[in-house]
XYZ file of C-alpha atoms in Angstrom:
563
model
C 0.196 0.029 -0.354
C 1.091 3.526 -0.990
C 2.080 5.585 2.735
C 0.777 8.874 3.326
C 3.241 11.619 3.563
C 2.794 11.223 7.451
C 3.348 7.488 7.435
C 6.453 8.395 5.627
C 8.034 10.770 7.818
C 7.544 8.160 10.624
C 9.587 5.625 7.998
C 12.837 4.724 9.323
C 15.004 2.909 6.301
C 18.295 3.268 8.492
C 16.249 0.532 10.528
C 16.363 -1.685 7.964
C 20.802 -1.145 6.893
C 20.617 -1.957 11.268
C 18.607 -5.684 10.014
C 20.937 -6.409 7.780
C 23.947 -5.555 10.057
C 22.100 -8.091 12.003
C 21.884 -10.561 9.677
C 25.986 -9.825 8.716
C 26.386 -10.689 12.372
C 24.045 -13.936 12.772
C 25.517 -15.000 9.492
C 29.604 -14.726 11.328
C 28.420 -16.252 14.225
C 26.669 -19.661 12.088
C 30.233 -19.245 10.229
C 32.097 -19.248 13.665
C 29.316 -22.142 15.506
C 30.187 -24.643 12.480
C 33.402 -24.381 12.753
C 34.571 -24.273 16.473
C 32.397 -28.103 16.169
C 33.716 -29.084 13.259
C 37.649 -28.575 14.862
C 36.648 -29.878 17.886
C 35.483 -33.199 16.242
C 38.690 -33.839 13.684
C 41.103 -32.752 16.782
C 40.064 -35.572 19.234
C 42.732 -38.274 17.688
C 42.176 -40.753 19.564
C 38.894 -41.881 18.824
C 37.432 -44.145 16.232
C 34.755 -46.273 15.793
C 31.460 -47.006 14.371
C 30.600 -44.022 16.658
C 33.207 -41.692 15.884
C 32.067 -42.254 12.036
C 28.005 -41.635 12.311
C 29.637 -38.683 14.646
C 31.434 -37.672 11.661
C 28.818 -38.289 9.116
C 26.420 -35.766 10.720
C 28.790 -33.151 11.960
C 29.491 -33.024 8.207
C 25.769 -32.728 7.654
C 25.112 -30.001 10.148
C 28.539 -28.572 8.616
C 26.821 -28.396 5.079
C 23.331 -27.692 6.552
C 24.456 -24.667 8.498
C 26.423 -23.576 5.388
C 23.300 -23.446 3.315
C 21.135 -21.694 6.682
C 24.822 -18.961 6.145
C 24.291 -18.177 2.873
C 20.511 -17.571 3.617
C 21.422 -15.041 6.099
C 24.027 -13.624 4.148
C 21.140 -12.951 1.046
C 19.187 -11.048 3.830
C 21.822 -9.448 4.629
C 22.371 -7.683 1.045
C 19.045 -7.504 0.470
C 18.131 -5.624 3.385
C 21.108 -3.690 2.700
C 19.924 -2.470 -0.169
C 16.650 -1.791 0.480
C 17.487 0.492 3.274
C 19.927 2.219 0.410
C 17.034 2.737 -2.067
C 14.034 3.460 0.242
C 16.014 5.801 1.900
C 17.072 7.336 -1.802
C 12.967 7.344 -2.186
C 11.853 8.649 0.571
C 14.184 12.088 1.121
C 13.358 12.619 -2.621
C 9.613 12.358 -2.225
C 9.846 14.927 0.633
C 12.281 16.742 -0.472
C 9.175 17.970 -3.443
C 7.327 17.874 -0.719
C 9.251 20.716 1.301
C 9.731 22.562 -2.216
C 6.393 23.096 -2.917
C 5.869 24.265 0.724
C 8.466 27.049 0.529
C 6.572 28.364 -2.861
C 3.471 28.560 -0.921
C 1.513 25.186 -1.924
C -0.024 23.137 0.545
C 0.438 20.080 0.260
C -2.091 17.771 2.099
C -1.075 14.139 3.923
C -2.364 12.314 0.202
C -0.629 14.506 -1.884
C -2.677 16.408 -3.165
C -1.334 20.325 -3.884
C -3.133 23.529 -3.965
C -2.859 27.482 -3.945
C -4.458 30.203 -2.455
C -4.324 31.747 -6.051
C -5.952 29.771 -8.820
C -3.188 31.561 -11.501
C -0.830 28.770 -9.818
C -3.660 25.579 -10.129
C -1.635 24.405 -13.204
C 1.937 24.214 -10.950
C 0.288 22.949 -8.235
C -1.525 19.471 -10.580
C 2.137 19.408 -11.707
C 3.360 19.195 -8.171
C 0.737 16.339 -7.310
C 1.714 14.559 -10.073
C 5.421 14.378 -9.349
C 4.448 13.415 -5.590
C 2.052 10.622 -6.781
C 4.981 9.543 -8.704
C 7.982 10.049 -5.903
C 5.051 8.257 -3.823
C 4.859 5.246 -6.122
C 7.946 4.336 -5.979
C 8.448 4.525 -2.729
C 5.271 1.758 -2.882
C 7.023 -0.135 -5.819
C 9.553 -0.541 -4.102
C 8.939 -1.142 -0.366
C 6.236 -3.909 -1.747
C 9.354 -6.011 -4.117
C 11.985 -5.586 -1.101
C 9.210 -6.500 1.250
C 8.426 -9.890 -1.148
C 11.884 -10.878 -1.575
C 13.096 -10.827 2.007
C 9.369 -12.745 3.339
C 10.596 -15.363 -0.118
C 14.122 -15.843 2.065
C 12.524 -16.179 5.826
C 10.463 -18.492 4.183
C 13.642 -20.335 2.601
C 14.999 -20.255 6.489
C 11.849 -21.301 7.426
C 11.265 -24.426 4.871
C 15.348 -25.832 6.207
C 14.223 -27.112 9.831
C 14.283 -30.222 8.509
C 17.101 -29.927 5.612
C 16.871 -27.498 2.418
C 13.606 -28.511 0.231
C 14.670 -30.791 -2.666
C 14.101 -29.288 -6.372
C 12.354 -29.471 -9.551
C 14.522 -30.436 -12.292
C 12.838 -30.098 -16.010
C 10.635 -32.951 -16.890
C 9.917 -33.234 -13.261
C 11.860 -35.351 -11.925
C 12.632 -33.586 -7.740
C 17.136 -33.498 -6.123
C 18.838 -32.768 -3.116
C 19.772 -29.223 -4.266
C 23.508 -30.209 -3.262
C 23.419 -33.337 -5.682
C 21.761 -31.238 -8.225
C 24.611 -28.720 -8.294
C 27.031 -31.000 -8.659
C 25.027 -32.656 -11.534
C 24.883 -29.875 -13.239
C 29.177 -29.360 -13.061
C 29.149 -32.827 -15.673
C 26.986 -30.991 -17.582
C 28.517 -29.134 -20.710
C 28.298 -24.984 -20.395
C 25.189 -24.789 -23.579
C 23.716 -28.684 -21.176
C 23.193 -26.137 -17.741
C 21.921 -22.857 -19.358
C 19.055 -25.181 -20.503
C 18.269 -27.142 -17.642
C 18.625 -23.567 -15.328
C 16.481 -21.994 -17.508
C 13.199 -24.748 -17.200
C 13.634 -24.699 -13.221
C 11.367 -22.761 -11.250
C 12.676 -19.476 -9.740
C 12.699 -20.820 -6.323
C 14.637 -24.302 -6.861
C 16.875 -21.944 -8.727
C 17.250 -20.037 -5.352
C 17.433 -22.567 -3.848
C 20.860 -24.015 -6.102
C 22.390 -20.847 -4.905
C 21.768 -21.134 -1.288
C 22.654 -24.804 -1.279
C 26.084 -23.622 -3.318
C 27.501 -20.668 -4.073
C 30.901 -21.467 -5.124
C 30.209 -22.758 -7.780
C 26.449 -21.423 -8.879
C 28.622 -18.372 -8.693
C 31.209 -19.697 -11.475
C 29.950 -22.325 -13.514
C 29.876 -21.715 -17.100
C 26.310 -21.734 -18.585
C 24.131 -20.358 -15.620
C 22.911 -17.107 -17.074
C 24.632 -13.758 -15.726
C 22.252 -12.804 -13.172
C 22.091 -15.634 -11.323
C 25.611 -15.850 -11.094
C 26.011 -12.222 -9.765
C 23.506 -13.790 -7.034
C 25.512 -16.076 -6.216
C 28.853 -14.122 -5.971
C 27.103 -11.572 -3.790
C 27.181 -14.336 -1.055
C 30.671 -15.226 -1.802
C 31.771 -12.184 -1.760
C 30.576 -11.769 1.362
C 31.633 -15.445 2.744
C 35.353 -14.647 1.465
C 34.919 -11.041 4.285
C 33.920 -13.688 7.057
C 37.044 -16.162 5.981
C 38.948 -12.959 6.665
C 38.169 -11.842 9.786
C 38.085 -15.675 10.927
C 41.569 -15.674 10.326
C 42.349 -12.358 11.999
C 43.053 -10.236 8.702
C 39.537 -8.300 9.425
C 41.702 -4.743 8.828
C 44.197 -6.320 6.338
C 43.801 -4.973 3.302
C 42.051 -7.491 1.075
C 39.024 -7.340 4.160
C 39.308 -3.477 2.933
C 38.958 -4.960 -1.025
C 36.111 -7.433 -0.419
C 34.162 -4.049 1.589
C 34.274 -2.344 -1.587
C 33.333 -4.879 -3.180
C 29.406 -5.243 -1.033
C 29.790 -0.873 -1.907
C 27.104 0.377 -4.287
C 28.753 2.273 -6.885
C 27.747 5.064 -9.871
C 25.979 2.432 -12.981
C 27.338 4.642 -16.301
C 24.630 3.554 -17.975
C 21.213 4.807 -17.544
C 18.216 2.466 -17.098
C 16.236 0.987 -15.717
C 18.236 -0.649 -12.239
C 16.730 0.400 -8.863
C 19.563 3.202 -7.582
C 20.443 3.966 -4.157
C 22.252 8.077 -3.160
C 23.827 9.646 -5.936
C 22.209 6.683 -8.124
C 24.549 4.489 -7.087
C 23.495 0.823 -7.961
C 24.622 -3.019 -6.495
C 28.039 -4.154 -8.527
C 27.521 -7.151 -10.843
C 29.865 -9.601 -10.378
C 30.154 -13.512 -13.088
C 32.945 -14.211 -11.438
C 34.404 -14.229 -8.095
C 36.853 -17.107 -6.663
C 38.950 -15.403 -3.047
C 42.273 -16.922 -4.409
C 45.489 -15.276 -3.238
C 45.900 -13.391 -6.382
C 41.810 -13.059 -7.013
C 40.193 -13.773 -9.768
C 36.956 -11.662 -10.752
C 35.005 -10.554 -13.382
C 32.971 -7.356 -13.092
C 30.175 -5.736 -15.314
C 30.200 -2.464 -15.186
C 26.674 -1.283 -16.482
C 23.989 -3.584 -17.882
C 22.932 -5.740 -20.833
C 19.424 -4.942 -21.790
C 17.186 -5.473 -24.787
C 18.913 -3.076 -26.921
C 22.464 -2.537 -25.759
C 24.076 -1.495 -28.869
C 27.900 -3.043 -27.850
C 29.864 -5.053 -25.884
C 33.615 -4.892 -24.044
C 36.082 -7.047 -22.259
C 39.171 -5.162 -21.120
C 42.070 -7.852 -19.645
C 44.327 -6.231 -17.651
C 48.578 -6.247 -17.592
C 50.932 -6.878 -15.468
C 50.910 -7.060 -11.930
C 47.164 -6.778 -11.769
C 45.123 -8.386 -9.089
C 42.097 -8.376 -7.004
C 43.374 -5.843 -4.802
C 44.229 -3.323 -6.806
C 42.381 -3.613 -9.881
C 39.676 -2.650 -8.422
C 41.240 0.762 -8.792
C 42.460 2.658 -11.985
C 41.399 -0.690 -13.729
C 37.845 -0.143 -12.920
C 37.771 3.637 -13.042
C 38.844 3.220 -16.577
C 36.177 1.031 -17.708
C 33.912 2.300 -16.172
C 34.215 5.596 -18.856
C 34.266 3.341 -20.969
C 31.201 2.058 -20.513
C 29.897 5.445 -19.774
C 31.129 6.883 -23.372
C 30.026 3.677 -25.305
C 26.470 3.283 -23.672
C 27.244 -0.818 -23.265
C 28.503 -2.312 -20.709
C 32.150 -3.350 -19.840
C 33.126 -6.418 -18.254
C 36.626 -5.742 -16.078
C 38.485 -9.333 -16.935
C 40.715 -10.744 -14.010
C 39.957 -14.436 -14.277
C 42.421 -16.061 -13.331
C 46.324 -14.620 -12.021
C 48.097 -11.853 -14.543
C 52.224 -12.158 -13.868
C 52.778 -9.895 -10.846
C 55.922 -8.553 -12.124
C 57.971 -7.611 -14.953
C 60.419 -10.844 -14.896
C 57.297 -12.982 -14.783
C 56.043 -11.369 -17.558
C 58.703 -12.594 -20.465
C 56.743 -16.500 -19.500
C 53.840 -16.946 -21.478
C 52.149 -19.768 -18.595
C 50.036 -17.024 -17.063
C 48.446 -16.319 -21.085
C 47.777 -20.024 -21.104
C 45.941 -20.071 -18.078
C 44.229 -17.620 -18.450
C 43.520 -17.940 -22.578
C 41.026 -21.200 -21.892
C 39.004 -19.278 -19.280
C 38.315 -16.439 -21.478
C 37.076 -17.933 -24.439
C 35.329 -19.359 -22.272
C 33.731 -16.844 -21.160
C 33.901 -15.087 -24.881
C 31.266 -18.221 -26.001
C 29.108 -17.710 -21.919
C 29.317 -14.317 -23.101
C 28.254 -15.032 -26.735
C 24.713 -16.760 -25.564
C 24.052 -13.925 -22.986
C 23.389 -11.557 -25.459
C 21.686 -13.779 -27.378
C 19.410 -14.019 -25.182
C 19.149 -10.454 -24.221
C 19.997 -7.994 -26.355
C 20.942 -10.067 -29.884
C 22.900 -7.709 -32.335
C 25.004 -6.363 -29.388
C 28.469 -6.342 -31.007
C 31.346 -7.731 -29.418
C 34.829 -5.942 -28.650
C 37.972 -7.698 -26.497
C 40.544 -4.704 -25.439
C 43.881 -6.288 -24.091
C 46.570 -4.319 -21.885
C 50.407 -5.028 -21.902
C 50.879 -8.442 -20.800
C 46.388 -8.302 -21.163
C 47.113 -8.186 -24.908
C 48.821 -11.487 -24.895
C 45.953 -13.383 -23.182
C 43.509 -11.644 -25.800
C 45.009 -13.043 -29.336
C 45.960 -16.256 -27.461
C 42.445 -16.572 -26.361
C 41.515 -16.118 -30.252
C 43.747 -18.549 -31.254
C 41.923 -20.635 -28.936
C 39.020 -20.075 -30.534
C 37.452 -16.745 -29.806
C 35.215 -15.217 -31.829
C 34.390 -11.381 -30.943
C 33.461 -8.774 -33.809
C 36.845 -6.450 -32.791
C 40.005 -6.870 -30.653
C 42.119 -3.928 -29.407
C 46.356 -4.619 -29.062
C 46.537 -2.094 -26.203
C 50.849 -1.502 -25.807
C 50.199 -4.959 -25.860
C 53.366 -7.348 -26.004
C 51.693 -9.964 -28.645
C 49.210 -11.600 -30.650
C 49.172 -14.696 -29.188
C 51.474 -17.531 -27.698
C 50.205 -20.117 -30.469
C 51.337 -20.949 -33.681
C 47.903 -21.607 -34.391
C 45.999 -18.535 -36.761
C 43.592 -16.303 -35.692
C 39.720 -16.504 -36.459
C 38.345 -14.765 -39.370
C 35.723 -11.569 -39.713
C 37.529 -10.129 -37.006
C 38.017 -6.356 -36.689
C 41.500 -5.940 -35.344
C 43.637 -2.830 -33.841
C 46.485 -2.018 -32.248
C 47.743 0.774 -29.571
C 50.846 1.969 -29.329
C 52.764 4.895 -28.659
C 56.109 5.948 -30.115
C 58.957 5.513 -27.115
C 56.948 2.971 -24.997
C 59.378 0.011 -23.825
C 57.537 -2.325 -24.980
C 57.925 -2.311 -28.645
C 61.234 -3.794 -27.097
C 59.332 -6.732 -26.255
C 57.374 -6.154 -29.536
C 59.959 -6.536 -32.023
C 62.710 -9.003 -29.757
C 63.540 -12.212 -32.587
C 61.316 -15.193 -30.862
C 58.972 -13.480 -28.588
C 56.666 -15.506 -26.502
C 53.716 -13.656 -26.859
C 53.417 -13.711 -30.879
C 53.972 -11.388 -33.187
C 54.230 -7.323 -33.101
C 50.554 -6.131 -33.183
C 52.023 -3.119 -34.874
C 53.045 -4.593 -37.760
C 51.488 -7.800 -37.148
C 49.202 -8.597 -40.822
C 45.536 -8.209 -40.679
C 45.937 -5.916 -37.157
C 45.002 -1.698 -38.035
C 47.577 0.691 -36.923
C 45.552 3.788 -34.446
C 47.101 7.068 -34.326
C 47.641 7.453 -30.462
C 48.434 11.809 -30.057
C 48.693 12.526 -27.372
C 47.887 12.090 -23.480
C 47.907 15.155 -20.176
C 49.554 13.662 -17.521
C 49.925 16.195 -14.394
C 49.494 19.199 -16.151
C 51.436 18.409 -18.921
C 50.527 16.711 -22.941
C 53.266 13.955 -24.143
C 53.497 12.032 -27.164
C 55.476 9.277 -26.527
C 57.405 7.558 -23.953
C 57.435 5.949 -21.097
C 54.881 6.988 -19.647
C 52.638 6.440 -22.229
C 52.602 2.314 -21.922
C 49.425 3.297 -19.757
C 48.718 6.810 -19.174
C 45.974 7.146 -21.735
C 43.223 4.689 -19.309
C 43.611 7.423 -16.950
C 42.530 10.398 -19.303
C 39.929 10.071 -21.599
C 39.325 12.781 -23.544
C 43.177 11.435 -24.762
C 43.193 10.479 -28.250
C 44.660 6.754 -27.951
C 41.271 5.928 -25.267
C 38.932 8.393 -28.177
C 39.933 6.064 -30.631
C 39.031 2.810 -28.377
C 35.261 4.202 -27.668
C 35.320 4.719 -31.464
C 36.493 1.173 -32.131
C 33.589 0.204 -29.582
C 30.508 1.998 -31.128
C 31.842 0.674 -34.996
C 32.729 4.860 -35.628
C 35.485 5.062 -38.011
C 38.846 5.257 -35.895
C 41.720 7.572 -36.417
C 44.904 5.901 -38.199
C 47.962 6.035 -37.265
C 50.643 9.311 -38.066
C 54.321 8.719 -37.417
C 55.480 11.644 -35.037
C 58.237 10.267 -33.529
C 60.256 6.608 -33.204
C 58.784 3.776 -31.394
C 62.100 2.360 -29.926
C 63.349 5.546 -28.545
C 67.090 5.852 -27.470
C 67.154 5.105 -23.588
C 69.948 5.499 -21.075
C 71.475 1.417 -20.332
C 72.160 0.840 -16.861
C 75.779 -0.012 -16.456
C 77.161 -2.809 -18.545
C 74.117 -3.691 -20.778
C 74.371 -1.769 -24.335
C 71.497 -0.435 -25.508
C 68.680 -1.525 -26.637
C 70.011 -5.094 -25.561
C 69.731 -3.785 -21.684
C 65.842 -4.242 -22.122
C 66.111 -7.688 -21.765
C 67.192 -8.148 -18.035
C 63.857 -6.838 -17.492
C 62.207 -9.798 -19.425
C 64.403 -12.701 -18.833
C 63.262 -14.985 -16.127
C 65.365 -18.075 -17.400
C 69.111 -19.320 -16.218
C 69.172 -21.767 -18.936
C 71.585 -20.250 -21.507
C 68.633 -19.280 -23.636
C 69.824 -15.346 -24.054
C 73.231 -15.051 -24.183
C 73.451 -11.586 -21.365
C 76.670 -9.699 -20.696
C 76.896 -10.267 -17.045
C 74.995 -10.543 -14.338
C 71.506 -9.324 -14.024
C 71.544 -5.508 -12.938
C 68.700 -4.224 -9.873
C 66.795 -1.721 -11.883
C 64.565 0.363 -9.828
C 61.564 0.144 -12.627
C 58.181 -0.618 -12.472
C 55.079 -0.171 -15.266
C 51.874 -0.739 -15.089
C 52.014 -4.401 -17.760
């Protein structure tokens, strides 16, 4: 029921946030309690026999059940937090319109009707009444939506008194939710999608509650469902950090940041919180030491014209990708009108020495190729006709090129300051528009032109690749057109020529072709004992097997680049 203005003034959305916080605390206590019980049982090392085995089965059954209860409580915590944010914003907006009307001399009644003592203002009074009515309708819609969801989760908890109910599969067969998840793991991504899309909403929700880790990262599960599961996974990962005594550490701070809403760069109908903030969407999340993550920035919906997938470079991990990389991806989404997938589903090299190895690209390329097929399926379902562009920056270019060689078939590819076009000898697929962006003086040129480069061909000269203009980039109140800093500086300058060219490629506009301004490989001062440009081999040689004959010991070069 739509509230009256007096009722709305009495609402306290922060009490919902407090309930969400209490639910988070409850989830932590459940996790801690069952963990202690399991550890206590495992420490009983001198106990064996039939009673021990029966108790072992019982304790792990309770562990599984407690985990499912904890997951539902986490869903309640997340929903309550979102409800407090969205309802608080909607309430403040509605009451703000009322205050504005009253400040102009209008009388606003409790039901939202508006009058003015002078009839010449009747038209304005009607418009203000309409605005207030729309604001109250929004409050009502949000209240109904969040109320229904929270009631559903409460019912889920009640139904789990004797264990989680079975789920119904396509065809009518019933199965334990955990067993159903195990069954899905044996299917192909196409089969997984077919099964999940035929299941009812209640049954899909029970799959998420049973094993959010698998459901949130299983190829074939629709992205919207994976995002729901990964919200739980992030909250559970934060519980793990707190339980391990790292509640104030860097990873815990990162995880808390992932749970905070952020601006949606694409205008849509997603419920918004204060200042246009929306819940973030994660297609992949695994809390490994370096972290795995795929975040969808923006939204994929009917009419979406294009998508982009951005693979960053060396040194990027879960704790660093949420900084400048995400800011750049959000800017791309805002300027192209389509979602950008910030792709970190695997380990990138942690430093320059390890960046010489193609093993990181080999591991990530398989996942990226599979992700490409999943994205194609999402597009076919939600936004037929939307184009796909994959951008690989630095080492990420090697990942993108290698995924192409494994079967990734996008519409367009951008090798942005890329180490190479792919580590395999197999050809790239036909029908793909490929572009390169590398500033003159970018030290990546030494890697690109190195004979036997393990990352493949030089993107700037590879057959079928069109080199785009890099122009200039603004950095610290100065304008530069080349050099070491230009390896990544253009990502932080949306007005730069290079960034604008990436936008043009994504939206299908005509990009600016390369204009030579200075040599690609500049004369750089070598460290003592190493002739230029041979000294650059020091940075990328992580082998001691004699493959590269170096003139002396490797010097300590205090150089860090965002590759």
